[in-house]
Short mmCIF file of C-alpha atoms and ligand atoms in Angstrom, two decimals:
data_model
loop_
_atom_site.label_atom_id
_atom_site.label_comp_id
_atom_site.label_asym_id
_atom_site.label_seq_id
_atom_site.Cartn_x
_atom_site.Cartn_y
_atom_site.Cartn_z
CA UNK A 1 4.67 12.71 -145.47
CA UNK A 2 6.90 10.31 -143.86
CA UNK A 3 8.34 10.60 -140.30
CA UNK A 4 10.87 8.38 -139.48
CA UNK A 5 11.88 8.16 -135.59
CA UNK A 6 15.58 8.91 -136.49
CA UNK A 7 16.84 10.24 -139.13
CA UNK A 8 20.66 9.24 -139.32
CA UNK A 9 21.47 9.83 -142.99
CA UNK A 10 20.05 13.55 -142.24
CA UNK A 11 23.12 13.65 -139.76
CA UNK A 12 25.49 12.00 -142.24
CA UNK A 13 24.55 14.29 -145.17
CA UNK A 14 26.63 17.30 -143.43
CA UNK A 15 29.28 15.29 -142.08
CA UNK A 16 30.17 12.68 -145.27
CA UNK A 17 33.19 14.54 -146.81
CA UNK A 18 34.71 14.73 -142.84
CA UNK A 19 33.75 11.19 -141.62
CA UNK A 20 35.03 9.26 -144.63
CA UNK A 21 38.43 11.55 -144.26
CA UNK A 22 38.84 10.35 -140.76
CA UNK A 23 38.02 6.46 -141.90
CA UNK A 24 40.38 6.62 -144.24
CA UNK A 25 43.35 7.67 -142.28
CA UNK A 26 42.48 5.03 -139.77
CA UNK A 27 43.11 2.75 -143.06
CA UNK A 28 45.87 4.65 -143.73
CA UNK A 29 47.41 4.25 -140.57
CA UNK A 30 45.99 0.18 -140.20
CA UNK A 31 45.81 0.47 -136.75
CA UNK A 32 42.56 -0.58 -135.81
CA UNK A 33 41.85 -0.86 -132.11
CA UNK A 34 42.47 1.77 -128.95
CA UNK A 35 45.72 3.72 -130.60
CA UNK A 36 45.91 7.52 -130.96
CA UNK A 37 42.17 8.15 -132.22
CA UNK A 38 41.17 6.04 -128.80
CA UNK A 39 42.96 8.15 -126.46
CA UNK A 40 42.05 11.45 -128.18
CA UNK A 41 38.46 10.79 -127.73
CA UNK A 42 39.35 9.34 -123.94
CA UNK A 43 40.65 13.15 -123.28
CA UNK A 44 37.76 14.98 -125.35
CA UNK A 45 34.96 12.80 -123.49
CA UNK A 46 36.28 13.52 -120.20
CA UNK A 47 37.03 17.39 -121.39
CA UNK A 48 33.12 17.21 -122.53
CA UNK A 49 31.92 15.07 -119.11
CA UNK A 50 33.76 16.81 -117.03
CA UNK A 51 35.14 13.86 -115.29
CA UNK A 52 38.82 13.04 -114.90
CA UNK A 53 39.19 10.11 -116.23
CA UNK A 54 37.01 8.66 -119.32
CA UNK A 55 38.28 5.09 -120.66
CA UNK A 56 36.81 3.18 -124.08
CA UNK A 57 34.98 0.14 -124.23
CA UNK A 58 33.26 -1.88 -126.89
CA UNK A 59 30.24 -0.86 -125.73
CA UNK A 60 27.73 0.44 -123.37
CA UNK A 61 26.87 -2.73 -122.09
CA UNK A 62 30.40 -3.36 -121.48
CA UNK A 63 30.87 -0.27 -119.70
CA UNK A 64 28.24 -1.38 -117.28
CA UNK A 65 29.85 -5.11 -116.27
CA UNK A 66 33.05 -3.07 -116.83
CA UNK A 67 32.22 -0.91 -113.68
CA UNK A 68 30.90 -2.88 -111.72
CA UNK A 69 33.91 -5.35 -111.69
CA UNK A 70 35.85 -2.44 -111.33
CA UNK A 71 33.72 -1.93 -107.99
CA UNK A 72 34.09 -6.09 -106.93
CA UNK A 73 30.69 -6.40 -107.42
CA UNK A 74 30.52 -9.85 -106.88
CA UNK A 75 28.12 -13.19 -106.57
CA UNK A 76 25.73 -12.95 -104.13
CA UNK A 77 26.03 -8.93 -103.92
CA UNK A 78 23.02 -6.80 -104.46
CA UNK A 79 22.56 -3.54 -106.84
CA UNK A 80 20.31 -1.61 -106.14
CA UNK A 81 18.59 -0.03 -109.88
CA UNK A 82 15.33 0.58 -112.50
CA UNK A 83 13.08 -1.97 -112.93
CA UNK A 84 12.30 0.81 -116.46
CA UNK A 85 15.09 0.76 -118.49
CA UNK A 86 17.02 -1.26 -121.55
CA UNK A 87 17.65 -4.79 -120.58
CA UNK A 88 21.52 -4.17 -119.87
CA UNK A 89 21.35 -1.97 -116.90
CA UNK A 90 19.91 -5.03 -115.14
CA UNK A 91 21.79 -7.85 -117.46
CA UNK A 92 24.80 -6.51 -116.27
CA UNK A 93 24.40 -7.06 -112.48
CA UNK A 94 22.73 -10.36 -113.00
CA UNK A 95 25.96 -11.40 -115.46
CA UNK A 96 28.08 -11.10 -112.42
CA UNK A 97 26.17 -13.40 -110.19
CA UNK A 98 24.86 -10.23 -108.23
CA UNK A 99 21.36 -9.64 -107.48
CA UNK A 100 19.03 -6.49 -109.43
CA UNK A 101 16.82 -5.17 -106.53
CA UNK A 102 14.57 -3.18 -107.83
CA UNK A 103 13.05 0.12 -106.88
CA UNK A 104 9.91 1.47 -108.42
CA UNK A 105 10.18 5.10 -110.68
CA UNK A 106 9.44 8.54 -109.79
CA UNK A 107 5.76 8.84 -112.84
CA UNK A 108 6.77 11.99 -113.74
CA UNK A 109 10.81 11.44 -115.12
CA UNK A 110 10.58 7.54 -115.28
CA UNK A 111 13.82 7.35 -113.29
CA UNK A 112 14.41 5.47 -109.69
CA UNK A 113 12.51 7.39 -106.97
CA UNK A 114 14.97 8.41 -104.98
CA UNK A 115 13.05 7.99 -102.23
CA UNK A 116 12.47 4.52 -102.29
CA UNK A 117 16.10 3.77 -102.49
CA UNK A 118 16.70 3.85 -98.57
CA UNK A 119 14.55 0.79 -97.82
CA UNK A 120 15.82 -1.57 -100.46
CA UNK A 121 19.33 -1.37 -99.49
CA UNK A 122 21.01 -4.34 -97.22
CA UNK A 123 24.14 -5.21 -95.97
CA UNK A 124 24.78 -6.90 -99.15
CA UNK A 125 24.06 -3.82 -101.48
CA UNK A 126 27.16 -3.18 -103.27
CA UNK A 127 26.63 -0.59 -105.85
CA UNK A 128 23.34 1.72 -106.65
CA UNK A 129 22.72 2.24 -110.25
CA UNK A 130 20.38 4.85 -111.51
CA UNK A 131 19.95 5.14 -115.29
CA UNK A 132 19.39 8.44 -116.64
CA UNK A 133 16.59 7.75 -118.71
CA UNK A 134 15.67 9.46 -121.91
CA UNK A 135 17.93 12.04 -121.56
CA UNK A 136 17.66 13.58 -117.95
CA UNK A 137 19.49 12.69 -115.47
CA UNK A 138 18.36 10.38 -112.00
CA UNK A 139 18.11 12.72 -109.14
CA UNK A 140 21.81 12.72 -108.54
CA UNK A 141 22.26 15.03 -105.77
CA UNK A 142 19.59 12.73 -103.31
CA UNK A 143 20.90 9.53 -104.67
CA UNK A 144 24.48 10.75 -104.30
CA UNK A 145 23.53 11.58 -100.74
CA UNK A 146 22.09 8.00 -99.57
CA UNK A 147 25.47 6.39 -101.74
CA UNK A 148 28.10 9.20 -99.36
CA UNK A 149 26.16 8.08 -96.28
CA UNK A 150 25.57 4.29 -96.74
CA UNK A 151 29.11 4.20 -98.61
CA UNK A 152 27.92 2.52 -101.41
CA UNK A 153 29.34 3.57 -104.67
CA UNK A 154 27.20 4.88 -107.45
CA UNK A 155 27.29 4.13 -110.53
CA UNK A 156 25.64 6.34 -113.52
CA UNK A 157 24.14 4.68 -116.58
CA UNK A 158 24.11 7.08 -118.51
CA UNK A 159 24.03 5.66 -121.82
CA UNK A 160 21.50 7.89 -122.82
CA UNK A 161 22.41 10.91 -121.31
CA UNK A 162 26.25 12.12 -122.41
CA UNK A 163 25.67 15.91 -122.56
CA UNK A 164 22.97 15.44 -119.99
CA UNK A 165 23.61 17.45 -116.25
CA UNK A 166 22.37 18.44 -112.76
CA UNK A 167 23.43 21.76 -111.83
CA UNK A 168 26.80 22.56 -113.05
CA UNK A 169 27.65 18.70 -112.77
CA UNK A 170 27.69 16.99 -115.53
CA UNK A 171 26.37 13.07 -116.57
CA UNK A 172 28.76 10.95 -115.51
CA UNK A 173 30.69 12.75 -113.52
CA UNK A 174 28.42 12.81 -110.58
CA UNK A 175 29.13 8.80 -109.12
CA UNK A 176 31.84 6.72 -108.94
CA UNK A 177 31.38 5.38 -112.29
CA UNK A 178 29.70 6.80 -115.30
CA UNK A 179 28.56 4.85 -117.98
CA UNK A 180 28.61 5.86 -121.79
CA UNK A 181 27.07 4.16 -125.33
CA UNK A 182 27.97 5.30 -128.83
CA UNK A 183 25.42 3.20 -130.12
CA UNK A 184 24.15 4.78 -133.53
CA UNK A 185 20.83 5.50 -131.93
CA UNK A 186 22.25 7.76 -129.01
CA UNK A 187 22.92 11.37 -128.80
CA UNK A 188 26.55 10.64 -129.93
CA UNK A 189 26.44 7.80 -132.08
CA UNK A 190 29.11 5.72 -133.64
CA UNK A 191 29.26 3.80 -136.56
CA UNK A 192 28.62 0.54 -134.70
CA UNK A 193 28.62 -0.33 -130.95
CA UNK A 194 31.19 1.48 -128.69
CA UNK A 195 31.29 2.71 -125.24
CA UNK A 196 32.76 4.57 -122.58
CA UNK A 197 33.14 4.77 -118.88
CA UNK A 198 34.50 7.77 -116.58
CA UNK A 199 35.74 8.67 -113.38
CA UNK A 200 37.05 10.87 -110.99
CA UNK A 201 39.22 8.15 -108.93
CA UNK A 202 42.59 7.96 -110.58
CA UNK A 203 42.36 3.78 -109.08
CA UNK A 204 39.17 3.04 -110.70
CA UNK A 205 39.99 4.48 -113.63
CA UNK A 206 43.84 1.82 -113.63
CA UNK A 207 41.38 -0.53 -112.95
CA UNK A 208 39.25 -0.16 -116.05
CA UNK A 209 42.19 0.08 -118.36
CA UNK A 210 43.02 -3.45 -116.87
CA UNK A 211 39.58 -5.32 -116.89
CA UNK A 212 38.94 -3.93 -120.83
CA UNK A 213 42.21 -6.16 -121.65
CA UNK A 214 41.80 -8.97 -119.63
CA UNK A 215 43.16 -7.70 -116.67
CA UNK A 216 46.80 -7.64 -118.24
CA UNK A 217 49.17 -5.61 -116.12
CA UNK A 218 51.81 -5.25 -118.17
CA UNK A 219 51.84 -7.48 -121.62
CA UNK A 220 51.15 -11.37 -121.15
CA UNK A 221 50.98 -10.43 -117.09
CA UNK A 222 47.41 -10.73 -115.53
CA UNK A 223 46.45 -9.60 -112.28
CA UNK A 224 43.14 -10.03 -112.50
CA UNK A 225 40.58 -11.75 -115.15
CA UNK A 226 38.97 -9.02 -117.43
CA UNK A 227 37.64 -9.43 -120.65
CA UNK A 228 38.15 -8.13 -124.03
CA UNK A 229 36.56 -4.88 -124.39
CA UNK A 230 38.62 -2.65 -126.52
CA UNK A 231 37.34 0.18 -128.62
CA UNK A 232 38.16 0.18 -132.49
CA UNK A 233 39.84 2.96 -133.51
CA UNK A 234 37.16 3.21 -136.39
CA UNK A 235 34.56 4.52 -133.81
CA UNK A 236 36.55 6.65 -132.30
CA UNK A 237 37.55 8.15 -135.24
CA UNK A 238 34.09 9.00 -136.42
CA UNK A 239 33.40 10.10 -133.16
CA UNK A 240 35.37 12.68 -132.72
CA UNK A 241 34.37 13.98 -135.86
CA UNK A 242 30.97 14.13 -134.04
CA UNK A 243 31.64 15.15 -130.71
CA UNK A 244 32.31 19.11 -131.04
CA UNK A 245 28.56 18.90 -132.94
CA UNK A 246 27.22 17.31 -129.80
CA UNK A 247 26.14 20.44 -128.45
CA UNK A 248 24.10 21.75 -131.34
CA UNK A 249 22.42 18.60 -131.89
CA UNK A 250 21.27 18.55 -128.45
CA UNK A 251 20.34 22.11 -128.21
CA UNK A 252 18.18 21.34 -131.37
CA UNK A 253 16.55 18.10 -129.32
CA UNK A 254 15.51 20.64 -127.16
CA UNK A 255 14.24 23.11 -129.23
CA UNK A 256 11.92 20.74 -131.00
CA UNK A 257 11.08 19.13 -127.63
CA UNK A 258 9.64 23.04 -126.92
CA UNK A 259 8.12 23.15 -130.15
CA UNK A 260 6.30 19.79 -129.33
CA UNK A 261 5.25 21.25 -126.38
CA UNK A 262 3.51 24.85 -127.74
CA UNK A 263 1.90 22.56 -130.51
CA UNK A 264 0.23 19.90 -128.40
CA UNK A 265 -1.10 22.61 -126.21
CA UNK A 266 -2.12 24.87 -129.09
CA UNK A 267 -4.35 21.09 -130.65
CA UNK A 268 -5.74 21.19 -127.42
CA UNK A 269 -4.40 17.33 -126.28
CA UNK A 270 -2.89 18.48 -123.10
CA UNK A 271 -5.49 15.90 -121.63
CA UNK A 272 -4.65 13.09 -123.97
CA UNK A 273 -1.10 13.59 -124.15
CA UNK A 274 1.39 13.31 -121.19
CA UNK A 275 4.31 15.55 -121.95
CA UNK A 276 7.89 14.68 -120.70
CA UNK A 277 8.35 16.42 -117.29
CA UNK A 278 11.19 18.49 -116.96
CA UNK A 279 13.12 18.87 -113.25
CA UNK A 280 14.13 21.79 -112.21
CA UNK A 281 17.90 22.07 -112.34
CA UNK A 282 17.87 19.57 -115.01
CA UNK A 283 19.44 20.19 -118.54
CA UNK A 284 17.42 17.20 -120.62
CA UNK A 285 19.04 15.84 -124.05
CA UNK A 286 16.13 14.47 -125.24
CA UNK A 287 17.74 11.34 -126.30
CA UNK A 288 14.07 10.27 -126.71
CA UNK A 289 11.04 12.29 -126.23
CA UNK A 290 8.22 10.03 -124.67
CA UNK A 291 4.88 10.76 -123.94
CA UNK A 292 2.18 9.11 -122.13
CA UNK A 293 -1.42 7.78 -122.93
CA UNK A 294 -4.35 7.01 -120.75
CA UNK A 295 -7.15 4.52 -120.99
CA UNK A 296 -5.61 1.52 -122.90
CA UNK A 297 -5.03 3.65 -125.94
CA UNK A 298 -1.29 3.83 -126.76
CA UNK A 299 -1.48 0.78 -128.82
CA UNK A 300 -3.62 2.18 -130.97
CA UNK A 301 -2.33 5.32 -130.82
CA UNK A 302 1.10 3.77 -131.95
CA UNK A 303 -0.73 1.49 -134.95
CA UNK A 304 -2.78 4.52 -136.12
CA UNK A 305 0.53 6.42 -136.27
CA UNK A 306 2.77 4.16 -138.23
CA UNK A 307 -0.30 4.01 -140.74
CA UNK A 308 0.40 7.78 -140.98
CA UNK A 309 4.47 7.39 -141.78
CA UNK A 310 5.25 8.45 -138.07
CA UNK A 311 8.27 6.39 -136.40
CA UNK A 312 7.32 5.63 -133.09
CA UNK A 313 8.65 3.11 -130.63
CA UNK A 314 8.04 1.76 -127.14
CA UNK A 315 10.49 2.12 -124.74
CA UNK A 316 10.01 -0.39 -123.05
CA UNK A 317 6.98 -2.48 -122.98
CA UNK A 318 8.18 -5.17 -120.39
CA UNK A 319 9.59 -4.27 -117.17
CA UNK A 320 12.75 -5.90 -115.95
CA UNK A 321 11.61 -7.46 -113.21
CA UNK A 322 8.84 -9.53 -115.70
CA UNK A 323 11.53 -10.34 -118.16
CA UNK A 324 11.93 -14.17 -118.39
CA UNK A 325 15.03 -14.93 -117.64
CA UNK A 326 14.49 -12.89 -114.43
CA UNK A 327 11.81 -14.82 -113.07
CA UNK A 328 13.90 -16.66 -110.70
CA UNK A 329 14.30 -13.24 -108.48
CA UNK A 330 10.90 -14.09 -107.85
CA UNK A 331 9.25 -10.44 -108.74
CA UNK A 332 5.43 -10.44 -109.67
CA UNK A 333 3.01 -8.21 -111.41
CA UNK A 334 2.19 -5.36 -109.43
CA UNK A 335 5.60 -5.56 -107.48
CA UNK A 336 6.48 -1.52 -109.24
CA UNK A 337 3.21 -0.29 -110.43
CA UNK A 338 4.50 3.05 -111.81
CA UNK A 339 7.21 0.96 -114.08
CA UNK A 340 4.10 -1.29 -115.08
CA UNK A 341 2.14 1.76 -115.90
CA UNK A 342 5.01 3.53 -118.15
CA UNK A 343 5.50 0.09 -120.27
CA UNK A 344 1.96 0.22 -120.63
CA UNK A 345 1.03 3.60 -121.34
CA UNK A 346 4.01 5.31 -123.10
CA UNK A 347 5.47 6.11 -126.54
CA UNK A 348 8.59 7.96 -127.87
CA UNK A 349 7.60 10.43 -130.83
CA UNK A 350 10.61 11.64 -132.93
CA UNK A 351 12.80 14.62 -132.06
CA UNK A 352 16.06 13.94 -133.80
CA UNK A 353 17.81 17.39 -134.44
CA UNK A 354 17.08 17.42 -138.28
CA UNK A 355 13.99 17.20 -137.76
CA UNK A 356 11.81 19.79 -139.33
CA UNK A 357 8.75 22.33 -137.96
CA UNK A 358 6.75 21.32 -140.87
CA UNK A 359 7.14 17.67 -139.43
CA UNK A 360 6.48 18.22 -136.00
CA UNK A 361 3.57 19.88 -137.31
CA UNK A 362 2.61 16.71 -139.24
CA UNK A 363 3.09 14.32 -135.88
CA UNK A 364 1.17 16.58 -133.67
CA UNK A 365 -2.06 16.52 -136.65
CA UNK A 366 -1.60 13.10 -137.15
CA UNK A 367 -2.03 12.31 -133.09
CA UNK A 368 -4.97 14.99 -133.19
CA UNK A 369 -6.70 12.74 -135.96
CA UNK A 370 -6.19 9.55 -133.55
CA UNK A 371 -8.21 11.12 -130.57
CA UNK A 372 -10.73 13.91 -132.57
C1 LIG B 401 21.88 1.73 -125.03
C2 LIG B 401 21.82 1.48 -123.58
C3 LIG B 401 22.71 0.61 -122.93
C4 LIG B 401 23.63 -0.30 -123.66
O1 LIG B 401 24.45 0.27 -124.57
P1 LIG B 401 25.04 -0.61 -125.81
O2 LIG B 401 26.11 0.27 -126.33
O3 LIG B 401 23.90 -0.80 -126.76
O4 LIG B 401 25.54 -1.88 -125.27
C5 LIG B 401 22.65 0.52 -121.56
N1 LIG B 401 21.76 1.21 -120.84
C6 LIG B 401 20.87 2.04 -121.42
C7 LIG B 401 19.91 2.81 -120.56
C8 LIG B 401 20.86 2.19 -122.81
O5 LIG B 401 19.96 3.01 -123.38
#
């Protein structure tokens, strides 16, 4: 049996005949970037968010630098974020001359521990940017707290979290500035890279309209210099086909994220296998579902598995603050040990919504083999 990670042709398979419909009208129509599909999607996302404002971008990266310009983060500012996360949460800060600071994560959720945030913020700290990694979100209502008090804006990555919430409130909606991918791999993926940002100040939001089009004001008139960051109306087109299934396919993350969880306690490998914590008040998409392994053996355990036909992957196996190019903020090894230990001791097992019990089955056998 073969397992692959993701499954995206699974997804396609019930969607062709309505995808390709809304492709070719864009074709149709040969308007192909923002335009009616664009702003459509703007509303639906913000509907779905529950933000006020949502705005497209090119892509999730974008939507970060987009944001924090949007905020004046500046050279010579600092952001406070995740040391454990995809390299553009941090690439984005550093692209504006600002500074990452780094806070170590919370073990159990792999997100910023919110209660390390306090002492890492200076009278330089312009933004705070938790990630919602995985799927669930930061914990928004502490981190929301220190942002109110300090008055330092917060903004959400939540590139892997649209659909995600905390309480009634949902991802991206929570800070001053949520952040959104469409990358195929996500929950809602397009076909190619597109992104999204939202708010709930009617300024930032005029603001972000401006920056994705170099700052124009009105045509050929620029108050400010932007960049081009423009979503096709392709991808937003094909995303709206997807977006009312968001909900199922997320729901069915879950359920299989549950199943997971009866099986590798019915093998016996509670011990061997760290299981994704859940926080209370948390509703988790399950973008990925990552689990952990002790004593030096996830390598292995990742080796003997793609021998079997199992996707895995590692997200991520070098830390931000030992990437290369961010040597010269002068972090060292053992600076966030709990980041350190998650690149060294975790793995994401698939949990796409196709995917079937008789699969999950297969995974949960094939890690039993590994360790028995
Ligand atoms: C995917 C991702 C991004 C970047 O999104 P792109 O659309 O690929 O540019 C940023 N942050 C996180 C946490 C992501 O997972």
């Amino acid at each position: 049996m073969k397992v692959p990670l993701l499954d995206l042709r699974a997804q396609y398979e019930g969607l062709r005949e309505e995808t390709l419909g809304a492709v070719a009208r864009v074709f149709e129509s040969q308007g192909f970037v923002l335009g009616a599909d664009v702003r459509a999607l703007e509303e639906e996302v913000a509907a779905y968010t529950g933000a006020r404002h949502a705005v497209g971008c090119a892509s999730g990266s974008d939507a970060l630098l987009l944001a924090l310009m949007a905020l004046d983060v500046k050279a010579g500012d600092e952001v406070v974020t995740t040391p454990y996360s995809f390299f553009a949460t941090a690439g984005a800060i550093a692209r504006l001359g600002a500074r990452p600071v780094f806070v170590d994560i919370d073990p159990r959720t792999y997100n910023l521990d919110a209660e390390r945030i306090e002492a890492a913020i200076t009278e330089r700290t312009r933004a705070l940017m938790p990630v919602h990694l995985y799927g669930q979100c930061a914990e928004m209502n502490a981190i929301g707290g220190i942002g109110a008090r300090r008055r330092i804006p917060v903004v959400e990555d939540a590139a892997q979290a649209i659909g995600a919430g905390e309480g009634s409130r949902g991802a991206g909606a929570m800070g001053e500035i949520g952040c959104f991918s469409f990358y195929p791999t996500k929950n809602l993926g397009g076909a190619g890279d597109g992104g999204m940002l939202s708010t709930n100040d009617d300024s930032l939001a005029a603001r972000l309209r401006s920056l994705r089009v170099h700052g124009e004001a009105s045509k050929y008139h620029h108050r400010e210099i932007g960049f081009n960051s423009r979503l096709d109306t392709l991808q937003a087109a094909v995303l709206r086909v997807k977006l009312p299934r968001l909900d199922s396919w997320s729901d069915a993350r879950s359920r299989n994220a549950a199943r997971y969880r009866e099986l590798f306690a019915d093998a016996g490998l509670l011990e061997e296998i760290g299981l994704p914590f859940e926080r209370e008040g948390a509703r988790h998409i399950y973008n990925q579902f990552v689990v952990r392994v002790r004593d030096g053996r996830r390598d292995a355990l990742v080796e003997h598995l793609r021998g079997e036909g199992v996707g895995t992957e590692v997200y991520y196996p070098v830390p931000l603050h030992l990437q290369e190019c961010f040597r010269y903020l002068g972090y060292k090894e053992g600076d966030f040990p709990e980041a350190e230990r998650a690149a060294r001791e975790t793995l994401a097992l698939p949990v796409y919504p196709e995917l079937t019990e008789e699969q999950q089955r297969y995974v949960v056998e094939s890690v039993r083999n590994f360790f028995c």
